[in-house]
Structures are given as structure tokens and as C-alpha cells.
Amino acid sequence: MKKLINDPADVVKEALLGIEAAHRDRVRVDHENRIVYRADAPVQGKVGLISGGGSGHEPMHGGFVGLGMLDAACAGEVFTSPVPDQMMAATKGVDGGAGVLHIVKNYTGDVMNFEMAAEMAAADAGTEVLSVVTDDDVAVQDSLYTAGRRGVGVTVLLEKIVGAAAEEGRPLAEVADLARRVNDHGRSMGMALTSCTVPSAGKPTFDLSETDMELGVGIHGEPGRQRLPVAPAKDVAALLVDPVLQDLPYGQGDSVIAFVNGMGGTPLIELYIMFHEVSQLLEKAGVTVARSLVGSYITSLEMAGCSVTLLKADDELVRLWDAPVNTPGLRWGV
Amino acid sequence: MKKLINDPADVVKEALLGIEAAHRDRVRVDHENRIVYRADAPVQGKVGLISGGGSGHEPMHGGFVGLGMLDAACAGEVFTSPVPDQMMAATKGVDGGAGVLHIVKNYTGDVMNFEMAAEMAAADAGTEVLSVVTDDDVAVQDSLYTAGRRGVGVTVLLEKIVGAAAEEGRPLAEVADLARRVNDHGRSMGMALTSCTVPSAGKPTFDLSETDMELGVGIHGEPGRQRLPVAPAKDVAALLVDPVLQDLPYGQGDSVIAFVNGMGGTPLIELYIMFHEVSQLLEKAGVTVARSLVGSYITSLEMAGCSVTLLKADDELVRLWDAPVNTPGLRWGV
Amino acid sequence: MAVDVRGLTGWLRAFADSISEHAAELTQLDAAIGDADHGTNMKRGMQAVTTMLDDSEFETADALLKKVGMTLVSSVGGASGPLYGTFFLRAGTALADTTEIDAADFGAALRAGVEGMVARGKAELGDKTLYDAWAPALTAYDDAGADGDLGAALAAAAAAAARGRDETTPMVARKGRASYLGERSAGHQDPGATSTTLLLESAAASLG
Amino acid sequence: MAVDVRGLTGWLRAFADSISEHAAELTQLDAAIGDADHGTNMKRGMQAVTTMLDDSEFETADALLKKVGMTLVSSVGGASGPLYGTFFLRAGTALADTTEIDAADFGAALRAGVEGMVARGKAELGDKTLYDAWAPALTAYDDAGADGDLGAALAAAAAAAARGRDETTPMVARKGRASYLGERSAGHQDPGATSTTLLLESAAASLG
Ligand SMILES: Nc1ncnc2c1ncn2[C@@H]1O[C@H](COP(=O)(O)OP(=O)(O)O)[C@@H](O)[C@H]1O
Ligand SMILES: Nc1ncnc2c1ncn2[C@@H]1O[C@H](COP(=O)(O)OP(=O)(O)O)[C@@H](O)[C@H]1O
Ligand SMILES: [Mg+2]
Ligand SMILES: [Mg+2]
Ligand SMILES: [Mg+2]
Ligand SMILES: [Mg+2]
């Protein structure tokens, strides 16, 4: 295992120290609870937005804290959901009197820990808490009898869009509805060229030969649905875009925010090549790219690979997407 | 070789198509000449800023085109300097009547090709052209008898700072002086955990065992000065920061823009861990971090590793750093 | 033999040791069909429990088990944190009014713990989760412990858990992270069922 | 035998073939002490030259060589583009007023080309660059060609270039990308000196 780390047990702690050192102007860090807060949290009268999850997906979520996006992010161990104590502390810390929304990616651990936090917060009284779960990964079959689909790329877009709505002063119920609408209108699919290595495990989560790729991989190095021979970018794009387009479905005349995401070990030059292929496929399908995002925003440690997320976007979503945001990971308009 | 590409010969062409598709709002691309232009170039009355170099370092330079930074970037083949024809075309394309500055990283190929372009542009008459060469890499011994030091991380900071000065309407000579000042006040050092693979070569440029790292590596996968056993982030930080601090030298009371850069295959979580170590070392040395930049901005394809750049920053440089910038790769204040 | 605070503490310490010893194996099992952290998660949790035990004195079994549950909830995260945490919280609660804990009381506590866990995780038999070790273990416990023999009950429960664990191998996961693999999850032993078996084996060894 | 446009064209095509054949080897040499692109660079350039030759007719040697130089400058990039480009530009210029090109004229053209290249790249003998192949080649050419035998001159030049190329191996680079390695550049053959040797070997084979 080759990584720029010290003791594998200290990875999350030290990354938070780094985030703090680099972005003091925008965030502050509660190291005991491993929470990244917006520097001016709680913002009075504004719905507080909290997310969190296992670490190893940077800049998500700590890098999305700031004006126009999250009020706090709870950092779990690498690929391990944070614990309810963190979410309760964060809920208190961002409560500006207008309630708090928990943004949860659909993983059993995340869902259960956030649930326990919400139950405890409710018992604690005071703060009104709503939750929204993202589950946009079409690689996983949706079913009532399973854990359902995973939350992946849409989470990034959702945190931005819903963050803008909260910044406008909208009430909690409306903010939560908007969050569900964003999730319902977005779909993703990912693939990996290499595995990632969880620091504490010390070896790659899965073995992938020099000639294979993993299609439908998760952001925790969960093996995907299918192992296929490596293919040109053009074919990889089709393998990702087609199931996404079919799932919602998106079609002729739709307008989308198109997001090509790097898994952590894939450089930008490859993501641009992928974006070109994706935009060609969308054009062929009659889908217009209203806005685009290209980069490594929801990563899986040093895994090489990418994911494609499409969010069907009406004028309101685009307007909220364009609204000012000032976080370590996404910034514009300010 | 596992990459998200099509034909290795088309990598640069297709990445430019992707940049264009993703950032139509800010840039336009001359595909014949492989030039990324600011959408509104030439800006009348403003000094035009051009850079360029081999591809494989994305977002540098094409991702640094836009308001407050470059007016155009010439993309060479992977790790190969662009040709004079491109630079001449770009020089014409950004000439708003106030002259053009060429920002050149100190590599024999880049320097010679830019020199030929400047000679040809001069013969062509019309446009006043000045050049500034960046050479901030302390891994390489500076000497009159060699090719001198390489231009690396400072180039990113310089393009931002000098871009802001040009945006203010300062004259060419002043802009060029400022560029030299930035270069003179900045130093960098890099390391690699893995090699990169040039697409057309198809295999890793160098072999690095699971237990070794390459210290003082270049951004083209040029082998470094020393091969050492892999070490904890703390020690890697010292190996990078110490020679940088000693070279300028920086010392007690100095204020710097601190830049921890990822080489392309290293995820943000590791860069934050490195930034924490770097900031600790700076604190110990009595050096204040006025501003920071953490991310993969000058990459070497999928190489894993990082570099540290320090730029001694007075109030003017900090003010220009803070000025609005709107490029695909760096954006704030707008 | 009755169950008391001392016995429970011994069980928890034995489980912590067993987890430590098998952490890499649990993580490897999780790598195959999950995210390679189950061993690390359980180890972190049981280390927190060990530290808590070192620093605390408990008067009653229910106070002890609830505190263990809270500690796990607060230190593990992931799926196993709420599941193991809820188990101990509910098992403790079930013992709240019991002073002399016999085999039947302890069996009832285990069942309450598992019911809490199932309420939290919604796992059903055959979903390829730790419940596939627990379900046969509870049945075996009740059968073998019907006459009040705690040792026999726990030994039977541990053996049944191990069989349940083994039976997870051919299953296609329907809950937790392994469910994302669909058919590809078959052929791998469930990590949670494996750590559950360690829990019951530790119980058999230290309480039996 | 005199040098004419047809002969030069043959030389250039032979060189293009030779580069194509040795591209991987040149790139591997460059990987060891540079950035793994010298073969790709030269191949791209000589393919551009080949296409240009297919599409053009030249009346004079100087027009041909200048166009070759321009084509290389415009298509290669990196260090080798301006260096090889300048070589052909200057060699062409040197032949501008010559109609019948004999061995001495051709030698003067080569020397002018190399001088232009050195003016551009500032390489000195022993810097571990293509100049370390060129310098002995020019001397050998003049010696062997003193009596006007072009074939002998080129054969001697090619052999001397090969020796010069071999001698780059122990050198510590002082110019170009290899210079960044300092002492570690020793023990590797210079890619540019290697392609230069191919250029002269092609000349000996097709013009000699
Ligand atoms: N819904 C569920 N109900 C019961 N057990 C579950 C459920 N989901 C997951 N598990 C158990 O949790 C184990 C994985 O735990 P762990 O790896 O620590 O958490 P995570 O899956 O969050 O990484 C699985 O092997 C399985 O036995
Ligand atoms: N200053 C110089 N003068 C002469 N030759 C040089 C100089 N710098 C580099 N070279 C030659 O160029 C070769 C490398 O060419 P190439 O790999 O195509 O370009 P780059 O170094 O830009 O990647 C070296 O092997 C060396 O022979
Ligand atoms: Mg996990
Ligand atoms: Mg090169
Ligand atoms: Mg797990
Ligand atoms: Mg080279």
C-alpha cells in the first residue's frame, strides 16, 4: 500500500486537520466530533443542512461545507458511516431555528446511524429534523426487499441545489421536498479501472487484472455488477450513459446537468475525454446539457475510474445550481 | 496501460473537445491549432497572457484560461511542448493592442519553441511580445551550464497573479516584471509514489517498486534525483519542505502562499494530510500561511504523488491572488 | 451457573480478544462482498468497550450491557455499529428488572437484543446477514437450555451460529452492502455472521 | 555521385522508415532519462514529412530541405522539433545558391545545419545530446570525404555518429531533460544521439 499518510488509524483525523489548515476562512472543525462546520454556523433563520458519511470520498462532504451548500459534514472512518453522536452534535451546531435537514446516502450503515441520530434528536426535543435519502445508482437494482440503490453522484448536485434553496430562506418542508425532487430526477452509474485500498486493510479491496474493468462499482470499492475487458472511452461512456438514460428515463428534449466524476486516481485529462463521449451520446439522445461538472468530487480513495450522473433539470434547478456557492470544493458567484 | 481513452494518438484532441463541451461558457477552442481561448479574447487594451506546454498536466494550462488568468493556452502532445505555429496563432488571437506575454516553463523544448514563436512574431511585426520563464523546482540544481531548474507549481500561482494584474490594465513591461518577481519568490519540490504512463508509450515511464518512492520527480515522469523507501506523510513533507525553505530562503516572519499539489493519481484526502504536515513545518519555521491551495492543479497524467510550492507573498501578491478569477480550474470572486 | 456482571465482563473481554485476533479475516471477508472494513469496525468498537470496561464499575448487568451498546453505537459507525449497539442496548433493557440472571433470562435478553437488531436492520432469514447466524443460534439456545443449563445452551447456540454462518456462503445477499453485488454475492461467507459466531463462541467459552 | 532532390527525398523517406521501425526503442531510451516521447515525437514529425513529400514537388534541394525543416518545427514540438527543424532549415539555406551539390557542398550543408542546431540548443560536446553524435560525424565526413567521395564520407560519418552515440552512455547530461537527473543520467544512451545516428545511417544507405 502506497499512500501519503502516516498511521492508517489517523487518516481521518489528520485529513480534517488539513482541511482546517487550508480553509480556515470558510470552515471550522470540531475535531472531537469530527464535524466540519461552516465558519458562521449556525445561520439564524436558515434551515441547517447536514450531511456526512464515511471518509475517503473527498471533497465530499467536508469540502462542500460553506455558503450556499452544507452547514456541517460529519466524517466517519474511511468508508464507514459516522456515528449518531456526531450527527446529533452537528444538528445542534447548525440549528438556526428553522430546523435541520439530514442528507443521507442510501447505505445501510448511513441510514441506520442517521435514523438513530434523528430519533435521539427528537427525544432531545427542540430541533425539527427531516431526512432525505439519496439513491441514484442504477448499477444496483431497486427493490423493496433489498437495501435498494446506493446514493452516489446525485448527492453532490443535491447538496449544491438544496443548499442554494436553504440560503434563500425557504422553510424546512420545502427544502426537504426539493431534495427529494432532485434525488428523483437524478441517476448515476460508475466504473473502476483499479481497486482502492482501505488504509486499515492495507491491501486492495478487489483484484482487477491489467485487462479488466469493473462496471457498476460503488464508491466504497464494493465490487460492481459485472467485470468486463477494458474498453475504449467511447464504449465505457455508452456502458455508463445508456443505463442511466433508460432508467429515469431521460429523452428527446430533456435538459440535464451532466456530471462526469473521477474516482480519485483518474486524472482530469481522462475525465475530459469521457465528458466529450458523454456529451456526444446525450446529443444523439436529444438531451441538452444545461450545465456540466467535470472533476473528482465524490471519490473512492485512489481508485481509478469514473462515474456519470445526469440530473434532469428544469429552470428552477438550473437557477439554484447557478446560485453563489463558497465551499472548499465548489465555488462560484462569490 | 489502463486509461479512459480511445486511440492514444487522439488523447489531446479529444480532451480539448471535452474541455470545450464542458466549459463553453468561458472558453472556446481552436481545434486546428489546439488552442484554448478565453471566450471573449482578444480583450481590447489588456495585455494578452499566453501559456502552453505539453498536455498531461490538466487543468494546467487549458483549465486556467478565463477572466483574471490566461487569455490562451497552447496544448502540445502529451509531455511535448507545443510548436511555434500554435504560439504564433495564439499571440495573434489574444492581441488586444497592449502586447502579449508568453509564460514558459523552463524545459528545453518549451523554451526553444516559444523562442522560435517570438522570433517569428517579431518578424511578422505588429505585436509586442515578452517572455517569462518559470524555473522553481529546487530538485534540480540551477547552473549556467545546464538546462537549469524546471518550471513547476509556481507556474499556476504566477498565471493567477499575473492574470489579475493584466486584468487591471497594467502595461506589458510591468506585467512581465511582476511575472519575474513571482517566479523569483517561489520554489517547489515534488515526489512520486508511482510512475505515469505516456499513452503513446503504453508502459510506465519508470519502474518503482511497492516499497520505493521517487524524490524530486518532474511533472513529465522524469525520474527524480533520488529513490528512497516510502515514508510516512510527515517525513515526505519534510523532504519536500526543507529544501524549498532553504533554497529561497524563507524564514521567520515570512508570509507565503502554500500550495500542495496532487500529481494526478493521488486523492484529495492524502493531499489534506500532506497540507497538515506542511503547515506544521511552516509554523515551526515561523512562516505564516497567508493563502493556501490544495488540489491537483499541475498533474503528470495518473502519477501518484505530490509537490509543495511556496510563494513568498507580500500584500500586493496576496491582493492579486484574491482578485476575481473565472476559469475551469480556478474560480472565485465571480 | 448464573450470569453476573463479572461473567459478562469476561465475555466482552474475550469477544474483544477474539475480534482482535480475527480482524484481518473479517475485513478480508468484507472486501470480497463489501467495503473491507468489518474487522476494523468491530475492532475499533471492542477496543472502545475494553477501555470503557477498564474505566468503569457496574452494579448491574443491564447497566453494563446498555453502556456497551452505547459505546458501540458511538464508536463503530457503519452497519455493524447500530446493529451490535442495538443488540446490547436491548439485551440490557430486557434484564433491567432481573437480579438473578438464569439461563432463561439470559436467553430472553439475547432474543430481545436480536429483535431490536432486526427491527433496526429489517433483515429476514436468508438475506445473508448476521441474522442468519443469530436465528438458528436463538433456537438452539432455547432447545438446549430448556432445562436451565446455560453452558449447554450457549454451546449449542455457538455451534448453530457457526452452521448459520456457513450457510450464508451460497446465499445471494438482499441486505447491506453485499446486496449491491446481486448474484455475485453468492459464494462468499458473510462477515457479520462471522463476527456474530465469534460473539457466541466467546459467550460459550466464558459464560458456559 | 552528386546529391539531388530525388536522392534527398529517398534519404528522408528512408529516415522516416527507420524512425518508424525504431520508435519504441527511442521512446524507451527517453523513458530512462527523460519523458518517454522521443520516438513518438520523431515518428510524428517524419510522418508529417512523408505526407508533405507525397503532396509536393520540389525543384531544388534547398526548397526541399527548408520545407522539411518547417514541417518538423510545426509538427514535432518538444526539444527535438526545433533542433531537427533548425538543422534542416539551415542545411537548406546553405544550399540556396548551389545547383550541383557535391560532397563538399553537402558536408557544408550538414555543418551549417548542425551549427544552427547548436545555436538554438547551446549544447556543448559531452553534454549528452545529439550533438555528441553530430560532432564526430562532421569531422569523419570531412576526413573521409576530402577527396570528394560522398559515399565514403557518409559511411564514415554514420560510423562516427554511432561511436559518438555509444559514448553518450557514461556521460552525465548537462542539457535537456536528462540533465535533471544529474549523476543518475549516467549509464543510459542518449535518445537524440540515437535518432541522429539513424539519420546518418539512412544518408549513408540512400545517398552514399
Ligand atoms: N440490514 C441489515 N441487517 C442485519 N445485518 C446487516 C444489515 N446490513 C448489513 N448487515 C451486516 O453487517 C455486516 C457488515 O458490517 P460492516 O462492514 O461493519 O458495515 P458496512 O456494511 O457499513 O461497511 C454484514 O456482513 C451483515 O452481516
Ligand atoms: N539543448 C539541447 N541541445 C541539443 N540537443 C538537445 C538539447 N536538449 C535536448 N536535446 C536532445 O533532445 C533529445 C530529447 O528529445 P525529445 O524527447 O523529443 O524532447 P523532450 O526532451 O522535449 O521530450 C535528447 O535525447 C537530446 O539528444
Ligand atoms: Mg463500511
Ligand atoms: Mg517531451
Ligand atoms: Mg463493511
Ligand atoms: Mg522526451
Coordinates of C-alpha atoms in Angstrom, one line a residue, chain D residues 51-202:
Chain D
T51 CA 2.9 13.2 -46.2
M52 CA 4.4 16.5 -47.2
L53 CA 6.7 14.7 -49.7
D54 CA 3.8 12.8 -51.1
D55 CA 1.9 16.1 -51.7
S56 CA 4.7 18.3 -53.1
E57 CA 7.2 18.6 -55.9
F58 CA 10.5 20.4 -55.3
E59 CA 12.7 22.0 -57.9
T60 CA 15.7 22.5 -55.6
A61 CA 17.4 20.9 -52.7
D62 CA 17.2 24.0 -50.6
A63 CA 13.4 24.4 -51.1
L64 CA 13.0 20.7 -50.2
L65 CA 15.1 20.8 -47.0
K66 CA 13.7 24.1 -45.8
K67 CA 10.2 22.7 -46.2
V68 CA 11.3 19.6 -44.3
G69 CA 12.6 21.9 -41.5
M70 CA 9.4 23.9 -41.4
T71 CA 7.4 20.7 -41.3
L72 CA 9.4 19.3 -38.4
V73 CA 9.2 22.6 -36.5
S74 CA 5.4 22.6 -37.0
S75 CA 4.7 19.1 -36.1
V76 CA 7.2 17.8 -33.6
G77 CA 7.4 20.1 -30.6
G78 CA 9.5 19.3 -27.6
A79 CA 13.2 19.7 -27.8
S80 CA 13.7 17.6 -31.0
G81 CA 11.3 19.7 -33.1
P82 CA 13.2 22.9 -33.0
L83 CA 16.5 21.1 -33.1
Y84 CA 15.8 18.8 -36.1
G85 CA 13.8 21.6 -37.7
T86 CA 16.5 24.1 -37.4
F87 CA 19.0 21.6 -38.7
F88 CA 17.1 21.1 -42.0
L89 CA 16.2 24.8 -42.3
R90 CA 19.9 25.8 -42.1
A91 CA 21.1 23.0 -44.2
G92 CA 18.7 24.0 -46.9
T93 CA 19.7 27.7 -46.6
A94 CA 23.3 26.7 -47.0
L95 CA 22.5 25.1 -50.4
A96 CA 20.5 28.0 -51.6
D97 CA 23.0 29.1 -54.3
T98 CA 24.3 25.7 -55.2
T99 CA 22.9 23.9 -58.2
E100 CA 25.3 20.9 -58.5
I101 CA 25.7 19.6 -54.9
D102 CA 28.9 17.7 -54.5
A103 CA 30.3 16.0 -51.4
A104 CA 31.9 19.2 -50.1
D105 CA 28.7 21.2 -50.6
F106 CA 26.7 18.6 -48.8
G107 CA 29.2 18.5 -46.0
A108 CA 29.0 22.3 -45.7
A109 CA 25.2 22.0 -45.5
L110 CA 25.4 19.4 -42.8
R111 CA 27.8 21.6 -40.8
A112 CA 25.5 24.7 -41.3
G113 CA 22.6 22.6 -40.1
V114 CA 24.4 21.4 -37.0
E115 CA 25.7 24.9 -36.3
G116 CA 22.1 26.2 -36.4
M117 CA 21.1 23.4 -34.1
V118 CA 23.9 24.3 -31.6
A119 CA 23.0 27.9 -31.7
R120 CA 19.4 27.0 -30.8
G121 CA 20.2 24.4 -28.2
K122 CA 23.5 25.6 -26.8
A123 CA 24.8 22.1 -26.5
E124 CA 28.5 21.5 -26.0
L125 CA 30.5 18.4 -26.6
G126 CA 29.9 16.0 -23.7
D127 CA 26.5 17.4 -22.7
K128 CA 25.0 14.0 -23.7
T129 CA 22.9 15.3 -26.5
L130 CA 22.5 14.6 -30.2
Y131 CA 25.5 16.9 -30.7
D132 CA 27.7 14.2 -29.3
A133 CA 26.8 12.1 -32.4
W134 CA 26.9 15.0 -34.8
A135 CA 30.3 16.4 -33.8
P136 CA 32.4 13.3 -34.6
A137 CA 30.2 12.7 -37.6
L138 CA 31.1 16.0 -39.2
T139 CA 34.8 15.5 -38.6
A140 CA 34.7 12.0 -40.0
Y141 CA 32.7 13.2 -43.0
D142 CA 35.3 15.9 -43.8
D143 CA 38.2 13.5 -43.4
A144 CA 36.8 10.7 -45.4
G145 CA 35.2 13.0 -48.0
A146 CA 38.3 15.2 -48.6
D147 CA 38.7 13.7 -52.0
G148 CA 35.1 14.1 -52.9
D149 CA 33.8 10.7 -52.3
L150 CA 30.3 11.2 -50.9
G151 CA 29.7 7.5 -50.2
A152 CA 32.9 7.2 -48.1
A153 CA 32.1 10.5 -46.3
L154 CA 28.6 9.4 -45.3
A155 CA 29.7 5.9 -44.3
A156 CA 32.4 7.4 -42.1
A157 CA 30.0 9.9 -40.7
A158 CA 27.5 7.3 -39.8
A159 CA 30.1 5.1 -38.2
A160 CA 31.4 8.1 -36.2
A161 CA 27.9 9.0 -35.1
A162 CA 27.3 5.5 -33.9
R163 CA 30.5 5.7 -31.8
G164 CA 29.5 9.2 -30.5
R165 CA 26.1 7.8 -29.7
D166 CA 27.7 4.9 -27.7
E167 CA 29.9 7.4 -25.9
T168 CA 26.9 9.2 -24.6
T169 CA 26.1 6.3 -22.3
P170 CA 28.6 7.1 -19.5
M171 CA 28.0 10.8 -19.8
V172 CA 26.3 12.9 -17.2
A173 CA 23.7 15.0 -19.0
R174 CA 24.1 18.8 -18.9
K175 CA 21.4 19.8 -21.4
G176 CA 17.8 18.8 -22.0
R177 CA 15.5 16.8 -19.8
A178 CA 18.1 14.2 -18.8
S179 CA 20.1 16.9 -17.1
Y180 CA 17.6 16.9 -14.3
L181 CA 18.8 13.5 -13.2
G182 CA 22.3 14.7 -12.6
E183 CA 24.6 11.7 -11.9
R184 CA 21.7 9.3 -12.4
S185 CA 21.7 10.1 -16.1
A186 CA 25.0 8.3 -16.5
G187 CA 24.7 4.7 -17.8
H188 CA 22.0 5.5 -20.3
Q189 CA 22.3 6.1 -24.1
D190 CA 21.0 9.5 -25.3
P191 CA 17.8 9.1 -27.4
G192 CA 18.7 12.2 -29.5
A193 CA 22.1 10.9 -30.4
T194 CA 20.5 7.6 -31.3
S195 CA 18.0 9.1 -33.7
T196 CA 20.8 11.2 -35.2
T197 CA 22.8 8.1 -35.9
L198 CA 19.7 6.7 -37.7
L199 CA 19.6 9.9 -39.8
L200 CA 23.2 9.5 -40.8
E201 CA 22.9 5.7 -41.4
S202 CA 19.9 6.4 -43.7

